Structure formats: structure tokens, C-alpha cells
mmCIF file with all atom_site columns, C-alpha atoms in Angstrom:
data_model
loop_
_atom_site.group_PDB
_atom_site.id
_atom_site.type_symbol
_atom_site.label_atom_id
_atom_site.label_alt_id
_atom_site.label_comp_id
_atom_site.label_asym_id
_atom_site.label_entity_id
_atom_site.label_seq_id
_atom_site.pdbx_PDB_ins_code
_atom_site.Cartn_x
_atom_site.Cartn_y
_atom_site.Cartn_z
_atom_site.occupancy
_atom_site.B_iso_or_equiv
_atom_site.pdbx_formal_charge
_atom_site.auth_seq_id
_atom_site.auth_comp_id
_atom_site.auth_asym_id
_atom_site.auth_atom_id
_atom_site.pdbx_PDB_model_num
ATOM 1   C CA . UNK H 1 1   ? -4.369  11.104  -14.869 1.00 31.00 ? 286 UNK H CA 1
ATOM 2   C CA . UNK H 1 2   ? -3.964  11.313  -18.618 1.00 34.00 ? 287 UNK H CA 1
ATOM 3   C CA . UNK H 1 3   ? -2.099  8.875   -20.802 1.00 33.00 ? 288 UNK H CA 1
ATOM 4   C CA . UNK H 1 4   ? 1.099   8.550   -18.780 1.00 32.00 ? 289 UNK H CA 1
ATOM 5   C CA . UNK H 1 5   ? 2.453   5.098   -17.970 1.00 35.00 ? 290 UNK H CA 1
ATOM 6   C CA . UNK H 1 6   ? 1.241   3.594   -14.681 1.00 38.00 ? 291 UNK H CA 1
ATOM 7   C CA . UNK H 1 7   ? 2.801   5.178   -11.653 1.00 45.00 ? 292 UNK H CA 1
ATOM 8   C CA . UNK H 1 8   ? 4.117   8.228   -13.524 1.00 44.00 ? 293 UNK H CA 1
ATOM 9   C CA . UNK H 1 9   ? 1.412   10.543  -12.177 1.00 42.00 ? 294 UNK H CA 1
ATOM 10  C CA . UNK H 1 10  ? 2.584   9.718   -8.668  1.00 47.00 ? 295 UNK H CA 1
ATOM 11  C CA . UNK H 1 11  ? 6.306   10.065  -8.911  1.00 40.00 ? 296 UNK H CA 1
ATOM 12  C CA . UNK H 1 12  ? 9.034   12.596  -8.787  1.00 37.00 ? 297 UNK H CA 1
ATOM 13  C CA . UNK H 1 13  ? 12.709  11.832  -8.232  1.00 33.00 ? 298 UNK H CA 1
ATOM 14  C CA . UNK H 1 14  ? 12.780  8.456   -6.547  1.00 35.00 ? 299 UNK H CA 1
ATOM 15  C CA . UNK H 1 15  ? 14.333  5.081   -6.050  1.00 37.00 ? 300 UNK H CA 1
ATOM 16  C CA . UNK H 1 16  ? 12.397  2.272   -7.731  1.00 38.00 ? 301 UNK H CA 1
ATOM 17  C CA . UNK H 1 17  ? 12.608  -1.242  -6.400  1.00 39.00 ? 302 UNK H CA 1
ATOM 18  C CA . UNK H 1 18  ? 10.913  -4.331  -7.719  1.00 39.00 ? 303 UNK H CA 1
ATOM 19  C CA . UNK H 1 19  ? 12.840  -6.891  -5.760  1.00 38.00 ? 304 UNK H CA 1
ATOM 20  C CA . UNK H 1 20  ? 15.124  -6.174  -2.895  1.00 33.00 ? 305 UNK H CA 1
ATOM 21  C CA . UNK H 1 21  ? 16.074  -3.913  -0.075  1.00 31.00 ? 306 UNK H CA 1
ATOM 22  C CA . UNK H 1 22  ? 18.586  -1.112  0.017   1.00 30.00 ? 307 UNK H CA 1
ATOM 23  C CA . UNK H 1 23  ? 21.302  -3.374  -1.361  1.00 28.00 ? 308 UNK H CA 1
ATOM 24  C CA . UNK H 1 24  ? 19.040  -4.793  -4.075  1.00 31.00 ? 309 UNK H CA 1
ATOM 25  C CA . UNK H 1 25  ? 19.039  -8.234  -2.456  1.00 28.00 ? 310 UNK H CA 1
ATOM 26  C CA . UNK H 1 26  ? 15.992  -10.445 -2.698  1.00 32.00 ? 311 UNK H CA 1
ATOM 27  C CA . UNK H 1 27  ? 14.973  -11.648 0.742   1.00 33.00 ? 312 UNK H CA 1
ATOM 28  C CA . UNK H 1 28  ? 11.811  -13.350 -0.576  1.00 39.00 ? 313 UNK H CA 1
ATOM 29  C CA . UNK H 1 29  ? 10.732  -14.838 -3.876  1.00 38.00 ? 314 UNK H CA 1
ATOM 30  C CA . UNK H 1 30  ? 9.756   -11.613 -5.696  1.00 37.00 ? 315 UNK H CA 1
ATOM 31  C CA . UNK H 1 31  ? 6.031   -11.079 -5.953  1.00 41.00 ? 316 UNK H CA 1
ATOM 32  C CA . UNK H 1 32  ? 4.868   -14.651 -5.242  1.00 43.00 ? 317 UNK H CA 1
ATOM 33  C CA . UNK H 1 33  ? 2.629   -15.240 -2.209  1.00 56.00 ? 318 UNK H CA 1
ATOM 34  C CA . UNK H 1 34  ? 0.725   -18.497 -1.813  1.00 58.00 ? 319 UNK H CA 1
ATOM 35  C CA . UNK H 1 35  ? 1.096   -19.206 -5.526  1.00 66.00 ? 320 UNK H CA 1
ATOM 36  C CA . UNK H 1 36  ? -0.442  -15.965 -6.816  1.00 69.00 ? 321 UNK H CA 1
ATOM 37  C CA . UNK H 1 37  ? 1.827   -14.212 -9.296  1.00 79.00 ? 322 UNK H CA 1
ATOM 38  C CA . UNK H 1 38  ? 2.157   -10.499 -8.555  1.00 85.00 ? 323 UNK H CA 1
ATOM 39  C CA . UNK H 1 39  ? 4.036   -7.613  -10.139 1.00 90.00 ? 324 UNK H CA 1
ATOM 40  C CA . UNK H 1 40  ? 4.680   -5.191  -7.283  1.00 94.00 ? 325 UNK H CA 1
ATOM 41  C CA . UNK H 1 41  ? 6.781   -2.093  -7.882  1.00 95.00 ? 326 UNK H CA 1
ATOM 42  C CA . UNK H 1 42  ? 7.895   -0.004  -4.917  1.00 97.00 ? 327 UNK H CA 1
ATOM 43  C CA . UNK H 1 43  ? 8.782   3.644   -5.555  1.00 97.00 ? 328 UNK H CA 1
ATOM 44  C CA . UNK H 1 44  ? 10.697  5.058   -2.605  1.00 97.00 ? 329 UNK H CA 1
ATOM 45  C CA . UNK H 1 45  ? 10.281  8.812   -2.995  1.00 97.00 ? 330 UNK H CA 1
ATOM 46  C CA . UNK H 1 46  ? 10.957  9.673   0.656   1.00 98.00 ? 331 UNK H CA 1
ATOM 47  C CA . UNK H 1 47  ? 14.125  7.912   1.896   1.00 97.00 ? 332 UNK H CA 1
ATOM 48  C CA . UNK H 1 48  ? 13.006  8.468   5.516   1.00 98.00 ? 333 UNK H CA 1
ATOM 49  C CA . UNK H 1 49  ? 10.819  5.384   5.019   1.00 98.00 ? 334 UNK H CA 1
ATOM 50  C CA . UNK H 1 50  ? 14.003  3.276   5.248   1.00 98.00 ? 335 UNK H CA 1
ATOM 51  C CA . UNK H 1 51  ? 14.719  4.409   8.804   1.00 98.00 ? 336 UNK H CA 1
ATOM 52  C CA . UNK H 1 52  ? 11.045  4.180   9.802   1.00 98.00 ? 337 UNK H CA 1
ATOM 53  C CA . UNK H 1 53  ? 10.598  0.594   8.557   1.00 98.00 ? 338 UNK H CA 1
ATOM 54  C CA . UNK H 1 54  ? 13.564  -1.762  8.142   1.00 97.00 ? 339 UNK H CA 1
ATOM 55  C CA . UNK H 1 55  ? 13.480  -3.571  4.775   1.00 97.00 ? 340 UNK H CA 1
ATOM 56  C CA . UNK H 1 56  ? 10.533  -1.373  3.787   1.00 98.00 ? 341 UNK H CA 1
ATOM 57  C CA . UNK H 1 57  ? 10.396  -2.559  0.161   1.00 98.00 ? 342 UNK H CA 1
ATOM 58  C CA . UNK H 1 58  ? 10.070  -6.171  1.310   1.00 97.00 ? 343 UNK H CA 1
ATOM 59  C CA . UNK H 1 59  ? 7.348   -5.208  3.819   1.00 98.00 ? 344 UNK H CA 1
ATOM 60  C CA . UNK H 1 60  ? 5.377   -3.447  1.071   1.00 98.00 ? 345 UNK H CA 1
ATOM 61  C CA . UNK H 1 61  ? 5.752   -6.307  -1.424  1.00 96.00 ? 346 UNK H CA 1
ATOM 62  C CA . UNK H 1 62  ? 4.610   -8.884  1.138   1.00 96.00 ? 347 UNK H CA 1
ATOM 63  C CA . UNK H 1 63  ? 1.565   -6.829  2.184   1.00 96.00 ? 348 UNK H CA 1
ATOM 64  C CA . UNK H 1 64  ? 0.503   -6.209  -1.420  1.00 96.00 ? 349 UNK H CA 1
ATOM 65  C CA . UNK H 1 65  ? 1.037   -9.864  -2.356  1.00 94.00 ? 350 UNK H CA 1
ATOM 66  C CA . UNK H 1 66  ? -0.982  -10.983 0.680   1.00 94.00 ? 351 UNK H CA 1
ATOM 67  C CA . UNK H 1 67  ? -3.853  -8.724  -0.423  1.00 94.00 ? 352 UNK H CA 1
ATOM 68  C CA . UNK H 1 68  ? -3.818  -10.262 -3.911  1.00 93.00 ? 353 UNK H CA 1
ATOM 69  C CA . UNK H 1 69  ? -3.713  -13.742 -2.343  1.00 92.00 ? 354 UNK H CA 1
ATOM 70  C CA . UNK H 1 70  ? -6.684  -12.853 -0.104  1.00 92.00 ? 355 UNK H CA 1
ATOM 71  C CA . UNK H 1 71  ? -8.629  -11.942 -3.246  1.00 88.00 ? 356 UNK H CA 1
ATOM 72  C CA . UNK H 1 72  ? -7.408  -15.181 -4.873  1.00 87.00 ? 357 UNK H CA 1
ATOM 73  C CA . UNK H 1 73  ? -5.933  -13.354 -7.822  1.00 86.00 ? 358 UNK H CA 1
ATOM 74  C CA . UNK H 1 74  ? -2.629  -12.166 -9.119  1.00 82.00 ? 359 UNK H CA 1
ATOM 75  C CA . UNK H 1 75  ? -2.126  -8.590  -10.101 1.00 86.00 ? 360 UNK H CA 1
ATOM 76  C CA . UNK H 1 76  ? 0.089   -5.589  -10.500 1.00 90.00 ? 361 UNK H CA 1
ATOM 77  C CA . UNK H 1 77  ? 0.487   -2.488  -8.379  1.00 94.00 ? 362 UNK H CA 1
ATOM 78  C CA . UNK H 1 78  ? 2.905   0.390   -8.003  1.00 95.00 ? 363 UNK H CA 1
ATOM 79  C CA . UNK H 1 79  ? 3.264   1.552   -4.385  1.00 97.00 ? 364 UNK H CA 1
ATOM 80  C CA . UNK H 1 80  ? 4.617   5.064   -3.825  1.00 98.00 ? 365 UNK H CA 1
ATOM 81  C CA . UNK H 1 81  ? 6.217   5.616   -0.416  1.00 98.00 ? 366 UNK H CA 1
ATOM 82  C CA . UNK H 1 82  ? 6.246   9.364   0.002   1.00 98.00 ? 367 UNK H CA 1
ATOM 83  C CA . UNK H 1 83  ? 5.626   12.161  2.466   1.00 98.00 ? 368 UNK H CA 1
ATOM 84  C CA . UNK H 1 84  ? 2.602   14.107  3.608   1.00 98.00 ? 369 UNK H CA 1
ATOM 85  C CA . UNK H 1 85  ? 3.073   17.009  1.166   1.00 98.00 ? 370 UNK H CA 1
ATOM 86  C CA . UNK H 1 86  ? 3.003   14.765  -1.915  1.00 97.00 ? 371 UNK H CA 1
ATOM 87  C CA . UNK H 1 87  ? -0.067  12.884  -0.667  1.00 97.00 ? 372 UNK H CA 1
ATOM 88  C CA . UNK H 1 88  ? -1.737  16.201  0.179   1.00 97.00 ? 373 UNK H CA 1
ATOM 89  C CA . UNK H 1 89  ? -1.126  17.318  -3.419  1.00 96.00 ? 374 UNK H CA 1
ATOM 90  C CA . UNK H 1 90  ? -2.431  14.040  -4.860  1.00 96.00 ? 375 UNK H CA 1
ATOM 91  C CA . UNK H 1 91  ? -5.463  14.114  -2.559  1.00 95.00 ? 376 UNK H CA 1
ATOM 92  C CA . UNK H 1 92  ? -6.244  17.670  -3.684  1.00 95.00 ? 377 UNK H CA 1
ATOM 93  C CA . UNK H 1 93  ? -5.678  16.954  -7.378  1.00 94.00 ? 378 UNK H CA 1
ATOM 94  C CA . UNK H 1 94  ? -7.685  13.720  -7.512  1.00 92.00 ? 379 UNK H CA 1
ATOM 95  C CA . UNK H 1 95  ? -10.227 13.927  -4.683  1.00 93.00 ? 380 UNK H CA 1
ATOM 96  C CA . UNK H 1 96  ? -10.614 17.662  -4.101  1.00 94.00 ? 381 UNK H CA 1
ATOM 97  C CA . UNK H 1 97  ? -9.457  17.264  -0.478  1.00 95.00 ? 382 UNK H CA 1
ATOM 98  C CA . UNK H 1 98  ? -6.452  19.494  0.176   1.00 93.00 ? 383 UNK H CA 1
ATOM 99  C CA . UNK H 1 99  ? -5.053  17.610  3.150   1.00 94.00 ? 384 UNK H CA 1
ATOM 100 C CA . UNK H 1 100 ? -2.774  14.637  3.633   1.00 94.00 ? 385 UNK H CA 1
ATOM 101 C CA . UNK H 1 101 ? -4.283  11.219  4.237   1.00 96.00 ? 386 UNK H CA 1
ATOM 102 C CA . UNK H 1 102 ? -2.701  7.890   5.075   1.00 96.00 ? 387 UNK H CA 1
ATOM 103 C CA . UNK H 1 103 ? -3.217  6.025   1.784   1.00 96.00 ? 388 UNK H CA 1
ATOM 104 C CA . UNK H 1 104 ? -4.627  6.740   -1.667  1.00 96.00 ? 389 UNK H CA 1
ATOM 105 C CA . UNK H 1 105 ? -5.498  4.211   -4.371  1.00 94.00 ? 390 UNK H CA 1
ATOM 106 C CA . UNK H 1 106 ? -5.632  4.965   -8.082  1.00 94.00 ? 391 UNK H CA 1
ATOM 107 C CA . UNK H 1 107 ? -7.175  2.357   -10.376 1.00 91.00 ? 392 UNK H CA 1
ATOM 108 C CA . UNK H 1 108 ? -5.369  1.646   -13.647 1.00 87.00 ? 393 UNK H CA 1
ATOM 109 C CA . UNK H 1 109 ? -6.128  3.804   -16.666 1.00 84.00 ? 394 UNK H CA 1
ATOM 110 C CA . UNK H 1 110 ? -6.636  0.696   -18.800 1.00 82.00 ? 395 UNK H CA 1
ATOM 111 C CA . UNK H 1 111 ? -7.337  -2.966  -17.950 1.00 79.00 ? 396 UNK H CA 1
ATOM 112 C CA . UNK H 1 112 ? -4.184  -4.982  -17.538 1.00 74.00 ? 397 UNK H CA 1
ATOM 113 C CA . UNK H 1 113 ? -2.111  -2.051  -16.292 1.00 76.00 ? 398 UNK H CA 1
ATOM 114 C CA . UNK H 1 114 ? -1.091  -1.798  -12.642 1.00 80.00 ? 399 UNK H CA 1
ATOM 115 C CA . UNK H 1 115 ? -3.013  0.354   -10.228 1.00 90.00 ? 400 UNK H CA 1
ATOM 116 C CA . UNK H 1 116 ? -1.216  2.756   -7.919  1.00 95.00 ? 401 UNK H CA 1
ATOM 117 C CA . UNK H 1 117 ? -1.163  3.175   -4.151  1.00 96.00 ? 402 UNK H CA 1
ATOM 118 C CA . UNK H 1 118 ? 0.444   6.169   -2.394  1.00 97.00 ? 403 UNK H CA 1
ATOM 119 C CA . UNK H 1 119 ? 1.298   6.153   1.324   1.00 98.00 ? 404 UNK H CA 1
ATOM 120 C CA . UNK H 1 120 ? 2.242   9.214   3.444   1.00 98.00 ? 405 UNK H CA 1
ATOM 121 C CA . UNK H 1 121 ? 4.984   8.634   6.026   1.00 98.00 ? 406 UNK H CA 1
ATOM 122 C CA . UNK H 1 122 ? 4.062   11.404  8.477   1.00 98.00 ? 407 UNK H CA 1
ATOM 123 C CA . UNK H 1 123 ? 0.409   10.389  8.654   1.00 98.00 ? 408 UNK H CA 1
ATOM 124 C CA . UNK H 1 124 ? 1.352   6.714   9.026   1.00 98.00 ? 409 UNK H CA 1
ATOM 125 C CA . UNK H 1 125 ? 3.775   7.501   11.866  1.00 98.00 ? 410 UNK H CA 1
ATOM 126 C CA . UNK H 1 126 ? 1.206   9.632   13.730  1.00 98.00 ? 411 UNK H CA 1
ATOM 127 C CA . UNK H 1 127 ? -1.585  7.068   13.326  1.00 97.00 ? 412 UNK H CA 1
ATOM 128 C CA . UNK H 1 128 ? 0.664   4.167   14.375  1.00 97.00 ? 413 UNK H CA 1
ATOM 129 C CA . UNK H 1 129 ? 1.791   6.045   17.488  1.00 97.00 ? 414 UNK H CA 1
ATOM 130 C CA . UNK H 1 130 ? -1.805  6.990   18.408  1.00 95.00 ? 415 UNK H CA 1
ATOM 131 C CA . UNK H 1 131 ? -2.964  3.374   17.975  1.00 94.00 ? 416 UNK H CA 1
ATOM 132 C CA . UNK H 1 132 ? 0.008   1.846   19.814  1.00 94.00 ? 417 UNK H CA 1
ATOM 133 C CA . UNK H 1 133 ? 1.135   -0.063  16.706  1.00 95.00 ? 418 UNK H CA 1
ATOM 134 C CA . UNK H 1 134 ? 4.446   -0.314  14.935  1.00 97.00 ? 419 UNK H CA 1
ATOM 135 C CA . UNK H 1 135 ? 4.929   1.758   11.791  1.00 98.00 ? 420 UNK H CA 1
ATOM 136 C CA . UNK H 1 136 ? 5.693   -1.502  9.949   1.00 98.00 ? 421 UNK H CA 1
ATOM 137 C CA . UNK H 1 137 ? 2.384   -3.109  10.976  1.00 97.00 ? 422 UNK H CA 1
ATOM 138 C CA . UNK H 1 138 ? 0.410   0.025   10.119  1.00 97.00 ? 423 UNK H CA 1
ATOM 139 C CA . UNK H 1 139 ? 2.159   0.353   6.741   1.00 98.00 ? 424 UNK H CA 1
ATOM 140 C CA . UNK H 1 140 ? 1.368   -3.304  5.990   1.00 98.00 ? 425 UNK H CA 1
ATOM 141 C CA . UNK H 1 141 ? -2.288  -2.722  6.843   1.00 96.00 ? 426 UNK H CA 1
ATOM 142 C CA . UNK H 1 142 ? -2.519  0.411   4.681   1.00 98.00 ? 427 UNK H CA 1
ATOM 143 C CA . UNK H 1 143 ? -0.825  -1.194  1.666   1.00 98.00 ? 428 UNK H CA 1
ATOM 144 C CA . UNK H 1 144 ? -3.251  -4.120  1.939   1.00 96.00 ? 429 UNK H CA 1
ATOM 145 C CA . UNK H 1 145 ? -6.137  -1.634  2.302   1.00 93.00 ? 430 UNK H CA 1
ATOM 146 C CA . UNK H 1 146 ? -5.030  0.244   -0.816  1.00 95.00 ? 431 UNK H CA 1
ATOM 147 C CA . UNK H 1 147 ? -4.679  -2.933  -2.886  1.00 94.00 ? 432 UNK H CA 1
ATOM 148 C CA . UNK H 1 148 ? -8.108  -4.138  -1.729  1.00 93.00 ? 433 UNK H CA 1
ATOM 149 C CA . UNK H 1 149 ? -9.558  -0.856  -3.035  1.00 91.00 ? 434 UNK H CA 1
ATOM 150 C CA . UNK H 1 150 ? -7.936  -1.576  -6.407  1.00 91.00 ? 435 UNK H CA 1
ATOM 151 C CA . UNK H 1 151 ? -9.575  -5.010  -6.337  1.00 88.00 ? 436 UNK H CA 1
ATOM 152 C CA . UNK H 1 152 ? -13.052 -3.530  -5.825  1.00 84.00 ? 437 UNK H CA 1
ATOM 153 C CA . UNK H 1 153 ? -13.441 -3.368  -2.046  1.00 79.00 ? 438 UNK H CA 1
ATOM 154 C CA . UNK H 1 154 ? -14.883 -0.254  -0.451  1.00 78.00 ? 439 UNK H CA 1
ATOM 155 C CA . UNK H 1 155 ? -16.090 0.960   2.929   1.00 78.00 ? 440 UNK H CA 1
ATOM 156 C CA . UNK H 1 156 ? -18.731 3.556   2.099   1.00 74.00 ? 441 UNK H CA 1
ATOM 157 C CA . UNK H 1 157 ? -21.591 1.432   3.476   1.00 78.00 ? 442 UNK H CA 1
ATOM 158 C CA . UNK H 1 158 ? -21.593 -0.562  6.712   1.00 81.00 ? 443 UNK H CA 1
ATOM 159 C CA . UNK H 1 159 ? -21.796 -3.983  5.033   1.00 84.00 ? 444 UNK H CA 1
ATOM 160 C CA . UNK H 1 160 ? -18.968 -3.152  2.633   1.00 86.00 ? 445 UNK H CA 1
ATOM 161 C CA . UNK H 1 161 ? -16.869 -1.821  5.499   1.00 86.00 ? 446 UNK H CA 1
ATOM 162 C CA . UNK H 1 162 ? -17.341 -5.021  7.531   1.00 91.00 ? 447 UNK H CA 1
ATOM 163 C CA . UNK H 1 163 ? -16.339 -7.192  4.549   1.00 92.00 ? 448 UNK H CA 1
ATOM 164 C CA . UNK H 1 164 ? -13.258 -5.067  3.918   1.00 90.00 ? 449 UNK H CA 1
ATOM 165 C CA . UNK H 1 165 ? -12.266 -5.087  7.606   1.00 93.00 ? 450 UNK H CA 1
ATOM 166 C CA . UNK H 1 166 ? -12.586 -8.892  7.724   1.00 93.00 ? 451 UNK H CA 1
ATOM 167 C CA . UNK H 1 167 ? -10.428 -9.204  4.591   1.00 94.00 ? 452 UNK H CA 1
ATOM 168 C CA . UNK H 1 168 ? -7.822  -6.885  6.133   1.00 94.00 ? 453 UNK H CA 1
ATOM 169 C CA . UNK H 1 169 ? -7.818  -8.910  9.360   1.00 95.00 ? 454 UNK H CA 1
ATOM 170 C CA . UNK H 1 170 ? -7.214  -12.130 7.369   1.00 95.00 ? 455 UNK H CA 1
ATOM 171 C CA . UNK H 1 171 ? -4.380  -10.466 5.436   1.00 94.00 ? 456 UNK H CA 1
ATOM 172 C CA . UNK H 1 172 ? -2.729  -9.301  8.643   1.00 95.00 ? 457 UNK H CA 1
ATOM 173 C CA . UNK H 1 173 ? -3.042  -12.828 10.047  1.00 94.00 ? 458 UNK H CA 1
ATOM 174 C CA . UNK H 1 174 ? -1.299  -14.158 6.873   1.00 93.00 ? 459 UNK H CA 1
ATOM 175 C CA . UNK H 1 175 ? 1.497   -11.695 7.593   1.00 95.00 ? 460 UNK H CA 1
ATOM 176 C CA . UNK H 1 176 ? 1.635   -12.709 11.291  1.00 93.00 ? 461 UNK H CA 1
ATOM 177 C CA . UNK H 1 177 ? 0.755   -9.136  12.306  1.00 95.00 ? 462 UNK H CA 1
ATOM 178 C CA . UNK H 1 178 ? -1.880  -7.894  14.773  1.00 92.00 ? 463 UNK H CA 1
ATOM 179 C CA . UNK H 1 179 ? -5.484  -7.414  13.661  1.00 93.00 ? 464 UNK H CA 1
ATOM 180 C CA . UNK H 1 180 ? -5.873  -3.630  13.230  1.00 90.00 ? 465 UNK H CA 1
ATOM 181 C CA . UNK H 1 181 ? -9.605  -3.889  13.968  1.00 81.00 ? 466 UNK H CA 1
ATOM 182 C CA . UNK H 1 182 ? -9.336  -5.721  17.299  1.00 82.00 ? 467 UNK H CA 1
ATOM 183 C CA . UNK H 1 183 ? -10.658 -3.442  20.010  1.00 64.00 ? 468 UNK H CA 1
ATOM 184 C CA . UNK H 1 184 ? -12.085 -0.901  17.541  1.00 56.00 ? 469 UNK H CA 1
ATOM 185 C CA . UNK H 1 185 ? -15.738 -0.063  18.178  1.00 49.00 ? 470 UNK H CA 1
#
């Protein structure tokens, strides 16, 4: 990922938003959730996200802030909302897996810098449809999942996976959204 500023390895031409929807209006106090100060940048690379999720920047900021609040810490993250092809490229470049995935997390290059999360619209839409969930709820879950990875959570072993799933369920409850793990074996 080199020495580029945070988020630069993820982006192409885009719309950046750190506090407001399409009109740049703040619907929420920017980046503050339960008293935890957060710096959350949303990079809207694929404008189709706006039709898939109303007020998508606000949805992303709230999900990321709720994940930081769950971990009882503030923090900074850049969230890239993009399409399957960009995530496929990132997945191939950074994980050696040449296929799209729903969400990728990239830890910061240096302490104190924001980490990055990339989310693929096509994958999110397909997964939401298959699970009978809204795209908004699934996006919220995946943003929280990505931020939890940046905060040290993982799901490689069963115990870690259970802890991460419980944290995600609590985050979704904070957001008044359905538990994504309810009914999953």
C-alpha cells in the first residue's frame, strides 16, 4: 500500500463526504455516537449506492460510529463505496483472491492514521436479497464488520467468530436494525 495518504490506495474518481447526504446537509452530529469521537470519511465511488440506499453516507457514518462505540473507543476510518470490479481488483492485489467480496478492511499504514474499508455494491445487493434483508441493513452490518476488523476482531477461529458475531449483533441493536446472525446455524 506504499506511502500514500490513507484511503488513496482505494480511490479513483469519486465524491468524498465527511458530513452530509447528497446535498451536503448534516442529518446527525457528524461522527459522534454515544460520546465517542470519530472521524469517518465516506468515498462514494459508485453513485449507484445513492439509489440503493437512501442517505447512504449517513447510514455508513452511523454504522462505523456504532462499531467504534461498541469497542468503547473513538477512531478514524475511510469507507469506500464502490462496485464489484474495484473490490475484485483490491481483493486480488492485497489478498491474492481475484474475485469480488462484500467488504475488505485495510489497517492503517501508521498508528494514528485512519484504516480503510471497501464495500462492493453488487455483492451487497445479491447477499441482501438472498438473506431477505434490506440493502441498508446489510450495508450497515458490513461497515460495522469492517471497522471491527480494524479494531482487532477476527473470525478465523470459532471463539473469535462468536465474539465478533455478538459484537455485530449489539451494534445492529444500537442501530435499531435486525440481528444478522438470528436464524443462522
